C-alpha cells in the first residue's frame, strides 16, 4: 500500500540533545512537508521540499533542519536550538500543482510525538 | 497572504443531530479550498475539496461543503452525526502552499 511512514511514533529527548524524525513515502510525490501541531494552533509549516536536494523554510524553521537526498525521504532534525520542541510533528507529501507547490491534497503520516524531559 | 479562519474552537453535538463547521477564507481570486479531519493521535485525512464549478461538493464519510463567494465561506456539513465523527476538523486553502485554519474540535455525545 502506498503511503507515508513516520518513525518513531513517540520520542523522548533530554534538553540539549538533537533528535531526528524519519519520514518516508512511496507515493512518488515530488513535494514533502513537515508540520508542527500544538493544541489550539493548528498546523504550522516548518520546512518543505519541492524536489530532491532542495528545500525551503516554512513559517517556523528556527531550531530545525532537514535534508532531501532521496525523493522518498525527508528527515527532520530538531536541534538543541529549538527552545520549545515538545509537540506533535506531522510529515506529508503531495503531487505538484502546476504553478503551485501542491494540488492541495496532502497525504499525511501518523505523526511523531516528541517530549522533552 | 491568503488564509482561512475557523471561528469555532469546539463544538458539541448529539449523535444523530446535524453538524455545521464554519470556515471563512481570505483570497482575491477563486480559492482552492479543503476540509481535513484528524482523529486523536493520527495524521490528517482529506474529506473534500473545492476547485471550481458546483458550489456544493460531496466528500467522504457523508460530509458536504458549500462554497459561498458572497460570504467568503466554505462551511462543512453533515446531516446526521455518528459517534465516530468525533475528531478535529481543519479548513485549508492553497496559496502556492497549503495553509490551515486553527481547527475545530467536535465532541459527540450519546
XYZ file of N, CA and C in Angstrom:
681
model
N 0.835 -1.190 0.000
C 0.000 0.000 0.000
C 0.879 1.252 0.000
N 0.488 2.236 -0.815
C 1.228 3.476 -0.831
C 0.876 4.329 0.358
N 1.876 5.068 0.852
C 1.590 5.926 1.971
C 2.838 6.567 2.514
N 2.688 7.164 3.680
C 3.782 7.848 4.350
C 4.018 7.190 5.705
N 5.273 6.922 5.987
C 5.632 6.274 7.248
C 6.508 7.205 8.055
N 6.071 7.489 9.263
C 6.856 8.297 10.178
C 7.348 7.423 11.330
N 8.570 7.687 11.751
C 9.078 6.993 12.935
C 10.084 7.877 13.659
N 10.192 7.695 14.980
C 9.342 6.863 15.828
C 8.001 7.541 16.091
N 7.049 6.806 16.633
C 5.750 7.388 16.953
C 5.846 8.247 18.218
N 6.667 7.792 19.159
C 6.906 8.547 20.392
C 8.408 8.664 20.593
N 8.829 9.843 21.062
C 10.253 10.086 21.257
C 10.417 11.017 22.443
N 11.381 10.659 23.287
C 11.689 11.482 24.447
C 13.116 11.991 24.306
N 13.294 13.236 24.643
C 14.612 13.852 24.468
C 14.984 14.632 25.717
N 16.241 14.575 26.024
C 16.736 15.413 27.109
C 17.098 16.773 26.535
N 17.014 17.779 27.346
C 17.391 19.119 26.892
C 18.836 19.104 26.393
N 19.094 19.789 25.285
C 20.433 19.874 24.737
C 20.751 18.813 23.707
N 19.844 17.866 23.517
C 20.078 16.807 22.538
C 19.409 17.131 21.213
N 20.048 16.720 20.127
C 19.398 16.747 18.813
C 18.672 15.425 18.610
N 17.536 15.473 17.945
C 16.839 14.240 17.583
C 16.400 14.335 16.133
N 16.334 13.189 15.467
C 15.918 13.156 14.069
C 14.670 12.314 13.920
N 13.674 12.895 13.259
C 12.419 12.209 12.962
C 12.458 11.753 11.506
N 12.070 10.507 11.298
C 12.118 9.929 9.967
C 10.781 10.080 9.251
N 10.844 10.304 7.933
C 9.652 10.351 7.103
C 9.987 9.734 5.751
N 9.245 8.690 5.391
C 9.456 8.001 4.120
C 8.123 7.889 3.385
N 8.135 8.138 2.069
C 6.910 7.992 1.279
C 7.171 7.153 0.038
N 6.181 6.368 -0.353
C 6.287 5.566 -1.573
C 5.179 5.929 -2.550
N 4.786 7.191 -2.520
C 3.729 7.693 -3.397
C 4.281 8.351 -4.652
N 5.597 8.410 -4.763
C 6.263 9.061 -5.893
C 5.932 10.553 -5.975
N 5.692 11.156 -4.829
C 5.395 12.578 -4.794
C 6.670 13.402 -4.799
N 6.621 14.537 -5.511
C 7.776 15.422 -5.525
C 7.869 16.265 -4.254
N 6.735 16.741 -3.768
C 6.738 17.686 -2.649
C 6.551 16.976 -1.313
N 7.332 17.392 -0.330
C 7.200 16.854 1.020
C 7.259 18.004 2.021
N 6.648 17.767 3.192
C 6.467 18.834 4.170
C 6.654 18.306 5.585
N 7.046 19.211 6.472
C 6.991 18.954 7.902
C 6.152 20.046 8.555
N 5.173 19.584 9.350
C 4.332 20.481 10.120
C 4.511 20.194 11.603
N 4.330 21.240 12.372
C 4.284 21.109 13.820
C 2.862 21.422 14.270
N 2.348 20.615 15.206
C 0.994 20.834 15.705
C 1.026 20.995 17.209
N 0.488 22.113 17.670
C 0.322 22.385 19.089
C -1.160 22.639 19.349
N -1.651 22.298 20.523
C -3.085 22.483 20.809
C -3.536 23.912 20.546
N -4.633 24.064 19.802
C -5.213 25.370 19.549
C -4.497 26.212 18.515
N -3.430 25.668 17.911
C -2.677 26.473 16.933
C -2.702 25.886 15.536
N -3.430 24.837 15.347
C -3.480 24.237 14.023
C -2.138 23.672 13.622
N -1.889 23.645 12.325
C -0.643 23.112 11.790
C 0.222 24.266 11.290
N 1.456 24.271 11.701
C 2.397 25.301 11.260
C 3.514 24.643 10.474
N 3.821 25.226 9.316
C 4.785 24.640 8.397
C 6.213 24.935 8.845
N 7.006 23.877 8.973
C 8.397 24.024 9.399
C 9.313 24.150 8.189
N 9.289 23.151 7.341
C 10.095 23.114 6.116
C 9.294 22.408 5.030
N 9.631 22.713 3.778
C 9.082 21.947 2.680
C 10.134 21.770 1.595
N 9.892 20.759 0.778
C 10.832 20.433 -0.286
C 10.038 20.137 -1.555
N 10.440 20.765 -2.642
C 9.752 20.571 -3.915
C 10.416 19.498 -4.762
N 11.706 19.256 -4.470
C 12.449 18.355 -5.323
C 13.678 17.893 -4.555
N 14.262 16.809 -4.993
C 15.459 16.290 -4.323
C 16.551 17.352 -4.290
N 17.254 17.390 -3.155
C 18.375 18.314 -2.935
C 17.960 19.773 -2.873
N 16.680 20.012 -2.628
C 16.214 21.384 -2.477
C 15.150 21.423 -1.389
N 15.199 22.431 -0.522
C 14.169 22.598 0.492
C 14.108 24.067 0.887
N 12.969 24.448 1.430
C 12.717 25.836 1.775
C 12.195 25.936 3.201
N 12.517 27.035 3.867
C 11.989 27.278 5.192
C 10.497 27.592 5.118
N 9.780 27.080 6.106
C 8.376 27.431 6.253
C 8.234 28.586 7.221
N 7.159 28.549 7.989
C 6.851 29.666 8.878
C 7.610 29.626 10.209
N 8.051 28.429 10.610
C 8.682 28.303 11.936
C 9.923 27.429 11.861
N 10.872 27.754 10.988
C 12.027 26.898 10.723
C 13.130 26.985 11.787
N 13.132 28.013 12.607
C 14.238 28.184 13.551
C 14.332 27.013 14.517
N 15.560 26.452 14.625
C 15.781 25.332 15.530
C 15.552 23.978 14.891
N 15.263 23.973 13.597
C 15.044 22.736 12.857
C 15.963 22.680 11.648
N 16.248 21.450 11.190
C 16.965 21.294 9.933
C 16.409 20.070 9.211
N 16.570 20.054 7.883
C 16.078 18.945 7.066
C 17.106 18.612 5.993
N 16.887 17.489 5.340
C 17.646 17.124 4.151
C 16.708 16.409 3.196
N 17.057 16.429 1.900
C 16.244 15.719 0.906
C 17.201 15.098 -0.096
N 17.872 14.051 0.337
C 18.852 13.382 -0.520
C 18.203 12.372 -1.449
N 17.025 11.904 -1.075
C 16.279 10.959 -1.898
C 14.845 11.447 -2.020
N 14.199 11.102 -3.116
C 12.821 11.536 -3.323
C 11.912 10.989 -2.244
N 12.213 9.795 -1.766
C 11.319 9.118 -0.843
C 11.453 9.597 0.598
N 12.534 10.295 0.927
C 12.875 10.523 2.319
C 13.053 12.007 2.628
N 12.540 12.444 3.776
C 12.630 13.853 4.166
C 12.750 13.923 5.695
N 13.904 13.575 6.250
C 14.052 13.572 7.703
C 14.136 14.974 8.299
N 13.614 15.107 9.490
C 13.628 16.374 10.222
C 14.473 16.224 11.478
N 15.429 17.133 11.673
C 16.210 17.152 12.898
C 15.766 18.310 13.769
N 15.410 17.994 14.992
C 15.062 19.003 15.979
C 16.329 19.264 16.776
N 16.884 20.437 16.643
C 18.166 20.716 17.270
C 17.981 21.297 18.674
N 19.085 21.383 19.377
C 19.051 21.938 20.734
C 18.713 23.426 20.714
N 18.769 24.036 19.544
C 18.424 25.454 19.431
C 16.919 25.700 19.444
N 16.138 24.650 19.298
C 14.677 24.790 19.341
C 14.276 24.865 20.812
N 13.752 26.008 21.206
C 13.530 26.271 22.630
C 12.333 25.552 23.218
N 11.371 25.213 22.412
C 10.167 24.560 22.916
C 9.776 23.428 21.967
N 10.537 22.342 21.962
C 10.338 21.314 20.955
C 9.221 20.317 21.231
N 8.687 20.307 22.429
C 7.633 19.344 22.746
C 6.405 19.641 21.891
N 6.038 18.694 21.028
C 4.933 18.914 20.089
C 4.669 17.619 19.335
N 3.625 17.667 18.524
C 3.278 16.585 17.610
C 3.738 17.007 16.222
N 4.547 16.155 15.574
C 5.129 16.506 14.284
C 4.519 15.627 13.195
N 4.085 16.281 12.127
C 3.439 15.588 11.021
C 4.219 15.801 9.741
N 4.452 14.709 9.035
C 5.072 14.746 7.724
C 3.989 14.514 6.677
N 4.125 15.152 5.537
C 3.133 14.993 4.480
C 3.818 15.070 3.125
N 3.105 14.602 2.096
C 3.603 14.724 0.741
C 2.449 15.051 -0.186
N 2.786 15.580 -1.362
C 1.754 15.878 -2.346
C 2.351 15.913 -3.734
N 1.469 15.757 -4.711
C 1.869 15.992 -6.083
C 1.960 17.496 -6.282
N 2.738 17.902 -7.242
C 2.829 19.332 -7.508
C 1.571 19.796 -8.228
N 1.268 21.063 -8.105
C 0.035 21.601 -8.679
C 0.315 22.687 -9.689
N 1.069 22.408 -10.705
C 1.364 23.428 -11.716
C 2.208 24.535 -11.117
N 1.681 25.760 -11.129
C 2.429 26.881 -10.573
C 2.453 26.825 -9.050
N 1.521 26.118 -8.488
C 1.508 25.974 -7.038
C 2.425 24.840 -6.608
N 2.882 24.949 -5.385
C 3.698 23.888 -4.823
C 2.916 22.587 -4.779
N 1.615 22.690 -4.557
C 0.823 21.496 -4.300
C -0.550 21.605 -4.945
N -1.136 20.444 -5.228
C -2.538 20.417 -5.663
C -3.458 20.716 -4.487
N -2.910 20.608 -3.290
C -3.712 20.828 -2.095
C -4.071 19.556 -1.391
N -3.997 18.435 -2.095
C -4.304 17.163 -1.453
C -3.026 16.606 -0.872
N -2.877 16.742 0.424
C -1.716 16.231 1.119
C -2.009 14.871 1.731
N -1.014 14.014 1.693
C -1.106 12.713 2.336
C -0.201 12.764 3.565
N -0.791 12.440 4.707
C -0.086 12.593 5.971
C 0.351 11.253 6.551
N 1.470 11.294 7.266
C 1.838 10.183 8.117
C 1.037 10.241 9.405
N 1.287 9.286 10.287
C 0.528 9.221 11.529
C 1.130 10.072 12.635
N 2.240 10.700 12.362
C 2.791 11.656 13.306
C 3.805 11.069 14.270
N 4.632 11.968 14.797
C 5.616 11.621 15.835
C 5.443 12.594 16.985
N 5.289 12.053 18.178
C 5.126 12.927 19.348
C 6.448 13.017 20.084
N 6.986 14.218 20.146
C 8.274 14.463 20.800
C 8.028 15.134 22.144
N 8.635 14.578 23.169
C 8.540 15.149 24.505
C 9.946 15.416 25.032
N 10.160 16.625 25.498
C 11.450 16.973 26.098
C 11.343 16.829 27.604
N 12.269 16.060 28.154
C 12.222 15.766 29.591
C 12.972 16.834 30.386
N -0.984 37.553 2.732
C -1.064 36.112 2.499
C -2.508 35.657 2.640
N -2.842 34.656 1.819
C -4.191 34.110 1.894
C -4.316 33.234 3.130
N -5.524 33.180 3.670
C -5.691 32.440 4.915
C -7.124 31.971 5.079
N -7.319 31.075 6.032
C -8.658 30.654 6.420
C -8.807 30.826 7.924
N -10.041 31.103 8.334
C -10.363 31.278 9.742
C -11.492 30.334 10.117
N -11.301 29.626 11.213
C -12.347 28.769 11.739
C -12.811 29.393 13.063
N -14.002 29.988 13.085
C -14.425 30.763 14.254
C -14.701 29.923 15.492
N -15.052 28.671 15.306
C -15.436 27.814 16.427
C -14.288 26.910 16.834
N -13.865 27.032 18.092
C -12.772 26.190 18.581
C -13.282 24.798 18.916
N -14.498 24.747 19.518
C -15.022 23.473 19.991
C -16.540 23.457 19.791
N -17.040 22.353 19.254
C -18.481 22.163 19.080
C -18.868 20.824 19.670
N -19.963 20.826 20.436
C -20.515 19.573 20.955
C -21.863 19.336 20.299
N -22.057 18.117 19.822
C -23.292 17.790 19.115
C -23.759 16.411 19.563
N -25.063 16.213 19.586
C -25.619 14.915 19.955
C -25.572 13.970 18.765
N -25.382 12.704 19.058
C -25.370 11.698 17.988
C -26.715 11.720 17.270
N -26.671 11.736 15.949
C -27.876 11.791 15.140
C -28.287 13.194 14.752
N -27.739 14.191 15.416
C -28.046 15.578 15.088
C -27.194 16.036 13.907
N -27.558 17.183 13.341
C -26.782 17.731 12.226
C -25.596 18.520 12.756
N -24.606 18.669 11.879
C -23.368 19.354 12.245
C -23.019 20.362 11.159
N -22.612 21.549 11.550
C -22.074 22.514 10.594
C -20.847 23.178 11.192
N -19.754 23.121 10.470
C -18.499 23.748 10.888
C -18.208 24.902 9.940
N -17.846 26.039 10.528
C -17.656 27.236 9.730
C -16.209 27.441 9.319
N -16.048 27.982 8.111
C -14.729 28.327 7.597
C -14.878 29.578 6.738
N -14.098 30.598 7.024
C -14.065 31.805 6.216
C -12.680 31.955 5.616
N -12.630 32.366 4.370
C -11.343 32.482 3.703
C -11.079 33.919 3.291
N -9.810 34.199 3.140
C -9.360 35.489 2.644
C -8.551 35.224 1.389
N -9.113 35.581 0.235
C -8.430 35.275 -1.024
C -8.982 36.157 -2.122
N -8.114 36.670 -2.986
C -8.544 37.583 -4.017
C -9.245 36.925 -5.184
N -8.759 35.784 -5.597
C -9.330 35.085 -6.745
C -10.134 33.892 -6.237
N -10.502 33.003 -7.143
C -11.218 31.803 -6.712
C -10.252 30.884 -5.976
N -10.537 30.606 -4.740
C -9.596 29.811 -3.948
C -9.766 28.311 -4.188
N -8.716 27.585 -3.906
C -8.787 26.139 -3.809
C -8.933 25.828 -2.316
N -10.055 25.248 -1.924
C -10.387 25.053 -0.513
C -10.533 23.582 -0.169
N -10.220 23.262 1.071
C -10.191 21.868 1.503
C -10.703 21.751 2.934
N -11.233 20.585 3.251
C -11.508 20.197 4.621
C -10.771 18.884 4.903
N -10.052 18.894 6.036
C -9.351 17.706 6.503
C -9.884 17.320 7.878
N -9.773 16.023 8.215
C -10.176 15.542 9.533
C -9.014 14.814 10.178
N -8.903 14.979 11.497
C -7.834 14.326 12.247
C -8.411 13.627 13.465
N -8.289 12.313 13.497
C -8.662 11.564 14.697
C -7.540 11.707 15.711
N -7.849 11.552 17.000
C -6.841 11.774 18.042
C -5.562 10.967 17.815
N -4.421 11.651 17.871
C -3.129 10.993 17.736
C -2.799 10.487 16.351
N -3.545 10.928 15.364
C -3.345 10.452 13.993
C -2.978 11.595 13.062
N -2.656 11.232 11.823
C -2.449 12.232 10.797
C -3.774 12.749 10.274
N -3.714 13.613 9.273
C -4.922 14.207 8.701
C -5.360 13.445 7.458
N -6.665 13.437 7.230
C -7.236 12.793 6.058
C -8.110 13.805 5.325
N -8.012 13.826 3.999
C -8.815 14.746 3.203
C -10.269 14.303 3.184
N -11.177 15.221 3.538
C -12.614 14.952 3.468
C -13.188 15.351 2.114
N -12.848 16.561 1.650
C -13.352 17.040 0.379
C -12.568 18.261 -0.050
N -12.782 18.644 -1.332
C -12.048 19.773 -1.875
C -12.923 20.530 -2.867
N -12.638 21.817 -3.005
C -13.320 22.657 -3.969
C -12.277 23.378 -4.816
N -12.391 23.197 -6.134
C -11.520 23.919 -7.059
C -12.320 24.927 -7.878
N -13.441 24.491 -8.423
C -14.293 25.350 -9.234
C -15.568 24.576 -9.533
N -16.501 25.211 -10.249
C -17.700 24.501 -10.657
C -18.779 24.516 -9.595
N -19.462 23.386 -9.423
C -20.564 23.299 -8.462
C -20.130 23.774 -7.085
N -20.949 24.602 -6.499
C -20.572 25.170 -5.210
C -20.842 24.230 -4.045
N -21.591 23.171 -4.283
C -21.838 22.167 -3.255
C -21.016 20.939 -3.607
N -20.082 20.591 -2.743
C -19.197 19.456 -3.022
C -19.442 18.354 -2.003
N -19.394 17.141 -2.500
C -19.586 15.976 -1.644
C -18.238 15.368 -1.298
N -18.138 14.863 -0.079
C -16.897 14.254 0.339
C -17.115 12.849 0.880
N -16.108 12.381 1.584
C -16.207 11.048 2.178
C -16.928 11.127 3.519
N -17.315 9.983 4.042
C -17.939 9.853 5.358
C -19.248 10.624 5.452
N -19.902 10.922 4.345
C -21.190 11.602 4.362
C -21.131 13.112 4.542
N -19.961 13.703 4.432
C -19.803 15.152 4.574
C -20.002 15.873 3.247
N -20.446 17.118 3.344
C -20.536 18.001 2.191
C -20.128 19.408 2.624
N -19.768 20.226 1.651
C -19.413 21.605 1.954
C -19.946 22.495 0.844
N -20.293 23.711 1.208
C -20.817 24.664 0.242
C -19.933 25.888 0.164
N -19.513 26.216 -1.039
C -18.700 27.396 -1.295
C -19.632 28.577 -1.563
N -19.493 29.635 -0.790
C -20.293 30.847 -0.986
C -19.345 32.033 -1.140
N -19.201 32.463 -2.387
C -18.269 33.560 -2.654
C -18.724 34.846 -1.969
N -20.025 35.104 -1.959
C -20.540 36.361 -1.392
C -20.243 36.467 0.098
N -20.116 35.329 0.755
C -19.835 35.319 2.188
C -18.409 34.900 2.512
N -17.613 34.629 1.475
C -16.234 34.149 1.665
C -16.213 32.971 2.635
N -17.128 32.039 2.394
C -17.224 30.921 3.332
C -17.174 29.573 2.608
N -16.817 28.571 3.359
C -16.753 27.192 2.848
C -17.087 26.293 4.027
N -18.352 26.264 4.405
C -18.790 25.553 5.603
C -19.002 24.076 5.343
N -18.643 23.287 6.322
C -18.746 21.827 6.250
C -19.999 21.376 6.974
N -20.724 20.409 6.387
C -21.979 19.952 6.999
C -22.081 18.438 6.943
N -22.831 17.924 7.923
C -23.218 16.513 7.898
C -24.613 16.430 8.496
N -25.542 15.760 7.810
C -26.936 15.755 8.256
C -27.153 15.006 9.569
N -26.397 13.917 9.781
C -26.619 13.100 10.971
C -25.272 12.585 11.459
N -24.873 13.045 12.629
C -23.528 12.750 13.131
C -23.492 11.398 13.826
N -22.407 10.693 13.626
C -22.146 9.407 14.278
C -21.059 9.612 15.321
N -21.008 8.733 16.327
C -20.003 8.903 17.379
C -18.586 8.916 16.795
N -18.384 8.218 15.682
C -17.044 8.142 15.089
C -16.625 9.451 14.412
N -17.540 10.423 14.329
C -17.190 11.719 13.751
C -16.494 12.628 14.760
N -16.378 12.196 15.991
C -15.641 12.984 16.985
C -14.181 13.060 16.555
N -13.699 14.274 16.319
C -12.360 14.472 15.762
C -12.092 15.972 15.703
N -10.940 16.311 15.149
C -10.632 17.707 14.895
C -10.685 17.934 13.389
N -11.292 19.037 12.999
C -11.512 19.336 11.597
C -10.785 20.619 11.220
N -10.098 20.552 10.082
C -9.309 21.686 9.619
C -9.764 22.113 8.228
N -9.967 23.409 8.083
C -10.185 24.013 6.780
C -8.826 24.481 6.264
N -8.626 24.441 4.941
C -7.334 24.826 4.391
C -7.512 25.454 3.014
N -6.537 26.282 2.632
C -6.559 26.953 1.327
C -5.174 26.860 0.695
N -5.132 26.680 -0.612
C -3.863 26.678 -1.332
C -3.569 28.075 -1.842
N -2.448 28.599 -1.402
C -1.901 29.846 -1.916
C -0.424 29.546 -2.157
N -0.102 28.923 -3.257
C 1.195 28.294 -3.532
C 1.373 27.054 -2.647
N 1.378 27.267 -1.331
C 1.387 26.105 -0.442
C 0.079 26.050 0.330
N -0.106 24.976 1.084
C -1.370 24.782 1.790
C -1.302 25.416 3.173
N -2.281 26.258 3.496
C -2.349 26.902 4.805
C -3.608 26.431 5.521
N -3.453 26.070 6.783
C -4.545 25.510 7.570
C -5.112 26.527 8.544
N -6.418 26.360 8.817
C -7.014 27.073 9.935
C -6.598 26.439 11.249
N -7.043 27.029 12.354
C -6.635 26.559 13.680
C -7.362 25.295 14.105
N -8.421 24.945 13.399
C -9.124 23.707 13.693
C -10.334 23.882 14.586
N -11.304 22.965 14.426
C -12.482 22.892 15.286
C -12.577 21.473 15.820
N -12.635 21.353 17.135
C -12.768 20.042 17.760
C -14.250 19.714 17.914
N -14.641 18.555 17.448
C -16.034 18.121 17.540
C -16.155 17.004 18.569
N -17.012 17.213 19.543
C -17.336 16.183 20.535
C -18.749 15.696 20.256
N -18.953 14.386 20.252
C -20.264 13.793 20.003
C -20.752 13.149 21.291
N -21.906 13.577 21.768
C -22.471 13.000 22.983
C -23.578 12.019 22.620
N -23.686 10.999 23.439
C -24.676 9.936 23.163
C -26.097 10.433 23.357
